[in-house]
mmCIF file of C-alpha atoms (C1' of nucleotides) in Angstrom:
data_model
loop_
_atom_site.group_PDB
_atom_site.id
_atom_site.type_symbol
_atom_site.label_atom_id
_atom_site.label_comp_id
_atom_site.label_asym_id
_atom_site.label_seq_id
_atom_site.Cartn_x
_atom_site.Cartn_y
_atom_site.Cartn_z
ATOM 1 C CA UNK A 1 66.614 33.944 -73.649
ATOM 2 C CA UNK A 2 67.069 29.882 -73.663
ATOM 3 C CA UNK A 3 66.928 28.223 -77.057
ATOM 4 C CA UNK A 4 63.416 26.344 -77.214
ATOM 5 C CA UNK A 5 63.525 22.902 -75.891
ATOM 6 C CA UNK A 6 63.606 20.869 -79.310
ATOM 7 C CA UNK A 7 64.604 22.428 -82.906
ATOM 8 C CA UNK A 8 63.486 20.060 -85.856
ATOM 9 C CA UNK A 9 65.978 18.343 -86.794
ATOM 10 C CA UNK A 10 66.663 19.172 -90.659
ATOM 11 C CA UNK A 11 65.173 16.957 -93.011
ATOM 12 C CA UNK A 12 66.566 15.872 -96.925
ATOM 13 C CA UNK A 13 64.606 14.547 -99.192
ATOM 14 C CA UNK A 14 64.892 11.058 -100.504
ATOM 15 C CA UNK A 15 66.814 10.154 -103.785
ATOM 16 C CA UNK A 16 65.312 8.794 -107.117
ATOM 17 C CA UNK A 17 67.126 5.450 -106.095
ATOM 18 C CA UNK A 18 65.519 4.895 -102.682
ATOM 19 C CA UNK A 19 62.180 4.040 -104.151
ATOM 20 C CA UNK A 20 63.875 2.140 -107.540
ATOM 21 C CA UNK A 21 63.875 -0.808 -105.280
ATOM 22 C CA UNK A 22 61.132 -3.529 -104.297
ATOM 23 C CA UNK A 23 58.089 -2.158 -102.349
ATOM 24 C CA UNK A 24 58.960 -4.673 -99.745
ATOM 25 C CA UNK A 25 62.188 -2.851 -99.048
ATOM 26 C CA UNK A 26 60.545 0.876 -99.797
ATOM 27 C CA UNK A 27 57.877 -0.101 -97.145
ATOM 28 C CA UNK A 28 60.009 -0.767 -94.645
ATOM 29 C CA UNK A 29 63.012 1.877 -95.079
ATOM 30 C CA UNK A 30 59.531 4.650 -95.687
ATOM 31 C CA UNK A 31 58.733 4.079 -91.769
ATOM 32 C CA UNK A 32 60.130 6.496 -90.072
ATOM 33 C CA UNK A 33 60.364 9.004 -92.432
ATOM 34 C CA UNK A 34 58.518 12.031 -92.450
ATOM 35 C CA UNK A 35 55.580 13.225 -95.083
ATOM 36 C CA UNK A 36 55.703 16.965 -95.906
ATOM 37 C CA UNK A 37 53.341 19.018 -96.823
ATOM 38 C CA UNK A 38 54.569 22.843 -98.013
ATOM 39 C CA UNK A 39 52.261 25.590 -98.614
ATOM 40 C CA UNK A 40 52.774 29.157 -98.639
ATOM 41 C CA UNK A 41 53.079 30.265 -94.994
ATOM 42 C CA UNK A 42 52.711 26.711 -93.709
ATOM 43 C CA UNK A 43 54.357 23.220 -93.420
ATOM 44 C CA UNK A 44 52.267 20.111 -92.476
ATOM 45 C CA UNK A 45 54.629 17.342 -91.075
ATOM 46 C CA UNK A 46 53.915 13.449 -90.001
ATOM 47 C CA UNK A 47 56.016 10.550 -89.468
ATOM 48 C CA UNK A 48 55.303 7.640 -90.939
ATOM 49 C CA UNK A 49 54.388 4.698 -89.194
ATOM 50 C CA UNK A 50 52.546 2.280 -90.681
ATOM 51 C CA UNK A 51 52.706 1.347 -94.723
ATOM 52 C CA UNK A 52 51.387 -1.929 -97.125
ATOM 53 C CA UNK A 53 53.464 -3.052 -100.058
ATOM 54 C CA UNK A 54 51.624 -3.806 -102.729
ATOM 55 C CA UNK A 55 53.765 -6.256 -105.095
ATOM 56 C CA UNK A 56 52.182 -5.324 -108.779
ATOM 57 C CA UNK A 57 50.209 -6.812 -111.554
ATOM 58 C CA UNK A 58 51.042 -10.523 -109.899
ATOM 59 C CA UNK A 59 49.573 -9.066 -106.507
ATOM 60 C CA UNK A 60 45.863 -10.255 -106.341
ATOM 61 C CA UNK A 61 45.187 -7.550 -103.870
ATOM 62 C CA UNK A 62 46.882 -4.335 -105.946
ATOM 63 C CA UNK A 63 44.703 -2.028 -108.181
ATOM 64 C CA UNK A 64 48.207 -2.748 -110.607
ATOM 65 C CA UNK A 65 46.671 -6.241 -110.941
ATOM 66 C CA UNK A 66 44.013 -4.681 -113.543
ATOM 67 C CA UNK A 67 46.750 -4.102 -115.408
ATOM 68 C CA UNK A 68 48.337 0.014 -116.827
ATOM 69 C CA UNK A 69 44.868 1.806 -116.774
ATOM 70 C CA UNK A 70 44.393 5.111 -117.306
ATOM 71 C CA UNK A 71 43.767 4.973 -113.120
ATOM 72 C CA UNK A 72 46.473 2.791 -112.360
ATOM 73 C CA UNK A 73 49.200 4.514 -114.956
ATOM 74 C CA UNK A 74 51.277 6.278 -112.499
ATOM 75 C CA UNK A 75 52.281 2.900 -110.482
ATOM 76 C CA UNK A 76 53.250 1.652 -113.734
ATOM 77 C CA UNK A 77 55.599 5.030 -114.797
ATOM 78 C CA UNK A 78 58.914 5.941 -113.103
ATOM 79 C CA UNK A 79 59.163 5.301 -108.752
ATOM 80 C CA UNK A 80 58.971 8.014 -106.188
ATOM 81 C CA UNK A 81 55.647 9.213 -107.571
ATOM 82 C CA UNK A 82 52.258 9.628 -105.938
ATOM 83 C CA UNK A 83 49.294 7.250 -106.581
ATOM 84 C CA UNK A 84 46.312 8.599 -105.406
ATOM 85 C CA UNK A 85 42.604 6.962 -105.599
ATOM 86 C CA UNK A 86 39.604 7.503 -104.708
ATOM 87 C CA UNK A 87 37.705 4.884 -103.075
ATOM 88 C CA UNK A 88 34.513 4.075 -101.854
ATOM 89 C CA UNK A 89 32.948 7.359 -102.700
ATOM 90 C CA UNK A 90 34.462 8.827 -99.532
ATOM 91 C CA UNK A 91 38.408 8.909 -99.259
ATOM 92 C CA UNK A 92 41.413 9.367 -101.355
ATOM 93 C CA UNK A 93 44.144 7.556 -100.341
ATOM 94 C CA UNK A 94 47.997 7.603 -100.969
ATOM 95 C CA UNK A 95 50.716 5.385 -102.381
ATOM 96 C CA UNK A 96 54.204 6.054 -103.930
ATOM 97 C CA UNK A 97 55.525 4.120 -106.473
ATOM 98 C CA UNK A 98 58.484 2.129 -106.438
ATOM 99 C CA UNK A 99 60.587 -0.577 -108.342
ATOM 100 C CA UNK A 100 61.978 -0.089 -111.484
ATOM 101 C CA UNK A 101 60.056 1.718 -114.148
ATOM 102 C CA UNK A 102 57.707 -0.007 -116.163
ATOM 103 C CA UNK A 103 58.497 -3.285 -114.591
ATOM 104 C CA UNK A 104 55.330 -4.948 -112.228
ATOM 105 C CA UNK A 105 53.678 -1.265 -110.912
ATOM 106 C CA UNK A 106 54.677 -1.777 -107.485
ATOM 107 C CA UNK A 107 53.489 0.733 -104.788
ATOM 108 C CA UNK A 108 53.792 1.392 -101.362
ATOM 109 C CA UNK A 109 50.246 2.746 -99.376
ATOM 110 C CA UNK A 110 50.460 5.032 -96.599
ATOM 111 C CA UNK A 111 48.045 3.465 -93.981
ATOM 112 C CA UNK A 112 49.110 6.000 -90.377
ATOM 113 C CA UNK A 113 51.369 9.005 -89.473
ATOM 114 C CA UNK A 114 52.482 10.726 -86.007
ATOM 115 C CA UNK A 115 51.877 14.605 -86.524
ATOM 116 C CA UNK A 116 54.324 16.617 -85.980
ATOM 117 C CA UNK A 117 54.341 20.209 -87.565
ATOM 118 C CA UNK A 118 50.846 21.603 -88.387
ATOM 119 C CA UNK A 119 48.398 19.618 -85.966
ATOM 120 C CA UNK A 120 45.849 22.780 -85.909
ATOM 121 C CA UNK A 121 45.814 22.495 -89.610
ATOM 122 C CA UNK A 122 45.564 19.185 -89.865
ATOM 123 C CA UNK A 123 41.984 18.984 -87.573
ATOM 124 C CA UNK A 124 40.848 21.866 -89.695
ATOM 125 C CA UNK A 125 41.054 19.866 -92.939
ATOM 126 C CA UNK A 126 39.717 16.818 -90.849
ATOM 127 C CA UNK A 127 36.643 18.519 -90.237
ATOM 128 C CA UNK A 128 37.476 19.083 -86.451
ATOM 129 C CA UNK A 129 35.741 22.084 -84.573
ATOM 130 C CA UNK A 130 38.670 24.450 -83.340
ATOM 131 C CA UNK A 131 38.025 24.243 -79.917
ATOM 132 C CA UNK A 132 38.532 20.261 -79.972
ATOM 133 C CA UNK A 133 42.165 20.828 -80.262
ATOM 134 C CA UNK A 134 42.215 22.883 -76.777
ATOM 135 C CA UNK A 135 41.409 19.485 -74.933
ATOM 136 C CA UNK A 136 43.311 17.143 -78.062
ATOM 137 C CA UNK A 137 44.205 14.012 -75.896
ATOM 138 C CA UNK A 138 46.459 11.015 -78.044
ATOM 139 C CA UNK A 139 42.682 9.253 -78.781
ATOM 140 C CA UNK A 140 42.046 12.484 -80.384
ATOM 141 C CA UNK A 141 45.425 13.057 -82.129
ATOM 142 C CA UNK A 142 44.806 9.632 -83.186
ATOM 143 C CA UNK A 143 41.941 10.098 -85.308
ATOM 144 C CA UNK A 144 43.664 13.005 -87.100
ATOM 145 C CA UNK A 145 46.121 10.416 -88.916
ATOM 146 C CA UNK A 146 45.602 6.646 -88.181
ATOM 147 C CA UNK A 147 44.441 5.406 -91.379
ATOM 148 C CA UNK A 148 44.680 5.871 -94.990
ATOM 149 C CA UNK A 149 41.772 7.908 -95.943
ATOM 150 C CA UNK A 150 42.387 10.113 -92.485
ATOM 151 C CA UNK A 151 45.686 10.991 -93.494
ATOM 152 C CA UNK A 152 45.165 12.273 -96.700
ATOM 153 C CA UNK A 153 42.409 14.397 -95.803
ATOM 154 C CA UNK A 154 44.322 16.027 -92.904
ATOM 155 C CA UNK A 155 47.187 16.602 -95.580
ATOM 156 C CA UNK A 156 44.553 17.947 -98.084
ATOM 157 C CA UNK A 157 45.274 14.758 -100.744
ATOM 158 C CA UNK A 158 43.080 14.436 -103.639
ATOM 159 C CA UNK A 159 43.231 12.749 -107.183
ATOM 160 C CA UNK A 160 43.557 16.114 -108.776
ATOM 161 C CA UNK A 161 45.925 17.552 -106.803
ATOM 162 C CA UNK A 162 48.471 15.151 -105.868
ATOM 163 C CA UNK A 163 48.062 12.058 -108.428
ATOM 164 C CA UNK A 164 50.829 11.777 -110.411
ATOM 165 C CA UNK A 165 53.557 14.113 -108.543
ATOM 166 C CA UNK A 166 57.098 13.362 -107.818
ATOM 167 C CA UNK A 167 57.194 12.576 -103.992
ATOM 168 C CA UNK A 168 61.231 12.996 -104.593
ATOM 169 C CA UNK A 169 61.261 16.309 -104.375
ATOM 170 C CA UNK A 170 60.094 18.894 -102.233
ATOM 171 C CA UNK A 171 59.313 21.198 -105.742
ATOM 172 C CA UNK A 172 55.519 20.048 -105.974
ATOM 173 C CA UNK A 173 54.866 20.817 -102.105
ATOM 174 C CA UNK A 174 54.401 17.197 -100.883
ATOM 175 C CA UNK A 175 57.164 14.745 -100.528
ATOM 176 C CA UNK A 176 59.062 12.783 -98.440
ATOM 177 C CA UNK A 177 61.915 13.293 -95.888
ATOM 178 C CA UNK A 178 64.970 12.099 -93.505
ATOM 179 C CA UNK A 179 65.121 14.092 -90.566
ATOM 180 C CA UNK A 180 67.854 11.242 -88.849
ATOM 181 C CA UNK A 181 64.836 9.467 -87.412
ATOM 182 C CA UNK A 182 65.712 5.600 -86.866
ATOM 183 C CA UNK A 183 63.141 3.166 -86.123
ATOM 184 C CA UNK A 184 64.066 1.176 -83.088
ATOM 185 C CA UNK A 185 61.555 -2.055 -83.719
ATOM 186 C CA UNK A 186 59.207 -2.667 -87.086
ATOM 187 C CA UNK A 187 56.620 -5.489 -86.977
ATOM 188 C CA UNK A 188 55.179 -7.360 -89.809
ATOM 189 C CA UNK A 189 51.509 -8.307 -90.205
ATOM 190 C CA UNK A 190 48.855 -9.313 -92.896
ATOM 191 C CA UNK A 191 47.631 -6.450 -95.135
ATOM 192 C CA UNK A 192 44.262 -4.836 -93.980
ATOM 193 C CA UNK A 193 40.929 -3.898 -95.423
ATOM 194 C CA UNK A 194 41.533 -6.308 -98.275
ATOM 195 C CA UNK A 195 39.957 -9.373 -99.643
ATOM 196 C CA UNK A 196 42.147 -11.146 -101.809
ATOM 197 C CA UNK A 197 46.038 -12.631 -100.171
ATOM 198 C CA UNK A 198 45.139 -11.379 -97.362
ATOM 199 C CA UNK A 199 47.324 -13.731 -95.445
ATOM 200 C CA UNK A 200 50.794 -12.224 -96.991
ATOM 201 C CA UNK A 201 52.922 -10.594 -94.435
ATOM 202 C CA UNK A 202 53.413 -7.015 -96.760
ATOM 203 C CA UNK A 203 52.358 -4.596 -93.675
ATOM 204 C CA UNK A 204 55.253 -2.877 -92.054
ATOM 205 C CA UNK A 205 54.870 -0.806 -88.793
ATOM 206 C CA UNK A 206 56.471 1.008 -86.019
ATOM 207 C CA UNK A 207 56.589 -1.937 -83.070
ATOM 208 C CA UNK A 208 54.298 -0.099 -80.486
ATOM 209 C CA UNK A 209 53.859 3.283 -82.074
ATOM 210 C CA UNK A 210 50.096 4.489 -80.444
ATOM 211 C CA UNK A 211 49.323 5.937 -84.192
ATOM 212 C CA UNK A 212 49.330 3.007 -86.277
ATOM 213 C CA UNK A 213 45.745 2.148 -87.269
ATOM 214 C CA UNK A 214 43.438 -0.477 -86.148
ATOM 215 C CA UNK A 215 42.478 -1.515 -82.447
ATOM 216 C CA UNK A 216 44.054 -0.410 -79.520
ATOM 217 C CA UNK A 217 43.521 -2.669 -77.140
ATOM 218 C CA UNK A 218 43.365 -6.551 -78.221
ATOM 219 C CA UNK A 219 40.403 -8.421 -75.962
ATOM 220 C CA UNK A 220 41.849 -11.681 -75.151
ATOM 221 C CA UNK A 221 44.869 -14.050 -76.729
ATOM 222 C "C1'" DA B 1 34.210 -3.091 -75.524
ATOM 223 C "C1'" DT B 2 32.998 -5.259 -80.441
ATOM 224 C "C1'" DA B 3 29.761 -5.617 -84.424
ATOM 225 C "C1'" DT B 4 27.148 -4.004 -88.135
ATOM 226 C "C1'" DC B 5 25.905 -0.795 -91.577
ATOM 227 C "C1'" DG B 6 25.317 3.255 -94.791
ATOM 228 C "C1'" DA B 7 27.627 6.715 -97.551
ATOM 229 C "C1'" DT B 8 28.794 7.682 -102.454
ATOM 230 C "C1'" DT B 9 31.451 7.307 -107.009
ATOM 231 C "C1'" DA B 10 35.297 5.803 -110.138
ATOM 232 C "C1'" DT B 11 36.506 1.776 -112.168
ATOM 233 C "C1'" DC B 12 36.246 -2.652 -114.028
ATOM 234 C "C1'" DT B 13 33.510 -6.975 -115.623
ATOM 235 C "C1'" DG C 1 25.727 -3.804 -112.409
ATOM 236 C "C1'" DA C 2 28.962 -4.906 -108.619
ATOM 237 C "C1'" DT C 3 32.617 -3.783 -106.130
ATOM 238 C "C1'" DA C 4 36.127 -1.282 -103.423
ATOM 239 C "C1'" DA C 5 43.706 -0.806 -100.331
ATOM 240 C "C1'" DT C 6 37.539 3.373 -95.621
ATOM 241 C "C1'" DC C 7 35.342 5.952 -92.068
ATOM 242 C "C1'" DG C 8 32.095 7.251 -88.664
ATOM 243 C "C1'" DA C 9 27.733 6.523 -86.603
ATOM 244 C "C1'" DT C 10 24.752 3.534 -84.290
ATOM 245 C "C1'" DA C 11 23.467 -0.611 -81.839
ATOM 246 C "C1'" DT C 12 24.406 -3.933 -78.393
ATOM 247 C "C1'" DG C 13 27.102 -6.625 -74.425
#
DNA sequence: ATATCGATTATCT
DNA sequence: GATAATCGATATG
């Protein structure tokens, strides 16, 4: 009997002092790394490929710019921790927290992942009919993590569940990993979906990676 | 292929 | 009372 083809590589979660730094840096050392998600009998994994920084109560565009809230505490409180809100009625989305704590509640969002580990899973909690994932082509993988509120609903992410845990470790279920992964390119664009500095070059993403959100296929230049 | 629009609620003004 | 760090459906070229 052959070995299979490809063993994951093992993965190490990231120290206190990787996200004690300035979301600028934690959003682009975060791509590349892998978001876990352990459960009892099962392990969701994505890479991440796409993040925003989001600079703090100076940052016209962060929900930190309201100032510590009872909503916004956790950006404000120690880094490496989850921020998760709710937004537009519909979707949670995710952020971790990062620069030093107490200091300008920094926070990086997670905007697109590449599944990995758990892809059945994943378009069960998306709301996909199991026999879509027999004939899953890479537009349909796509839609399982390319954006924000996508990717926390494939990894099960809600306010109640994940706000406020310590992405550090892997002792709450969901955290963050190094599995040797290095990114080979990482382009920087404007910040998306937002209305205020949206001209500030704060989104960080794998150069050519086919999960990162938005449009695939630019009309004309 | 791009554009527009409705959903649905926590949070802030 | 208005808005939002979004998504998916529908309409139209």
């Amino acid at each position: 009997m052959r070995t299979p083809p490809t063993r994951p590589a093992p993965i190490h979660p990231l120290n206190r002092a990787f996200f004690a730094r300035s979301p600028r840096r934690v959003a682009r050392e975060l791509l590349g790394k892998v978001l876990l998600r352990d459960s009892p009998g099962l392990r969701l994994a994505a890479r991440i490929v796409e993040v925003e920084a989001y600079l703090g109560e100076n940052d016209p565009a962060a929900h930190a710019s309201a100032g510590n809230t009872l909503r916004t505490a956790v950006l404000f409180g120690p880094p490496g921790y989850a921020y998760v809100y709710f937004i537009y009625g519909n979707h949670y989305c995710l952020n971790v927290s990062c620069g030093r704590e107490g200091k300008a509640g920094s926070g990086v969002l997670f905007r697109a992942l590449e599944p990995l580990l758990g892809i059945e899973e994943m378009a069960r909690a998306r709301g996909f009919p199991p026999p879509s994932l027999g004939d899953a082509q890479m537009k349909d993988l796509r839609k399982l993590t390319s954006g924000p509120g996508r990717l926390a609903q494939a990894f099960g992410i809600t306010r109640a569940r994940d706000n406020g845990s310590d992405l550090a470790s892997p002792h709450a279920g969901l955290w963050i990993g190094d599995d040797g992964f290095r990114p080979i390119r990482i382009e920087i664009t404007p910040r998306i979906g937002i209305t205020q500095a949206t001209d500030r070059p704060l989104r960080y993403i794998l150069a050519g990676n086919p999960f990162v959100s938005g449009r695939r296929t630019p009309a004309k230049n």
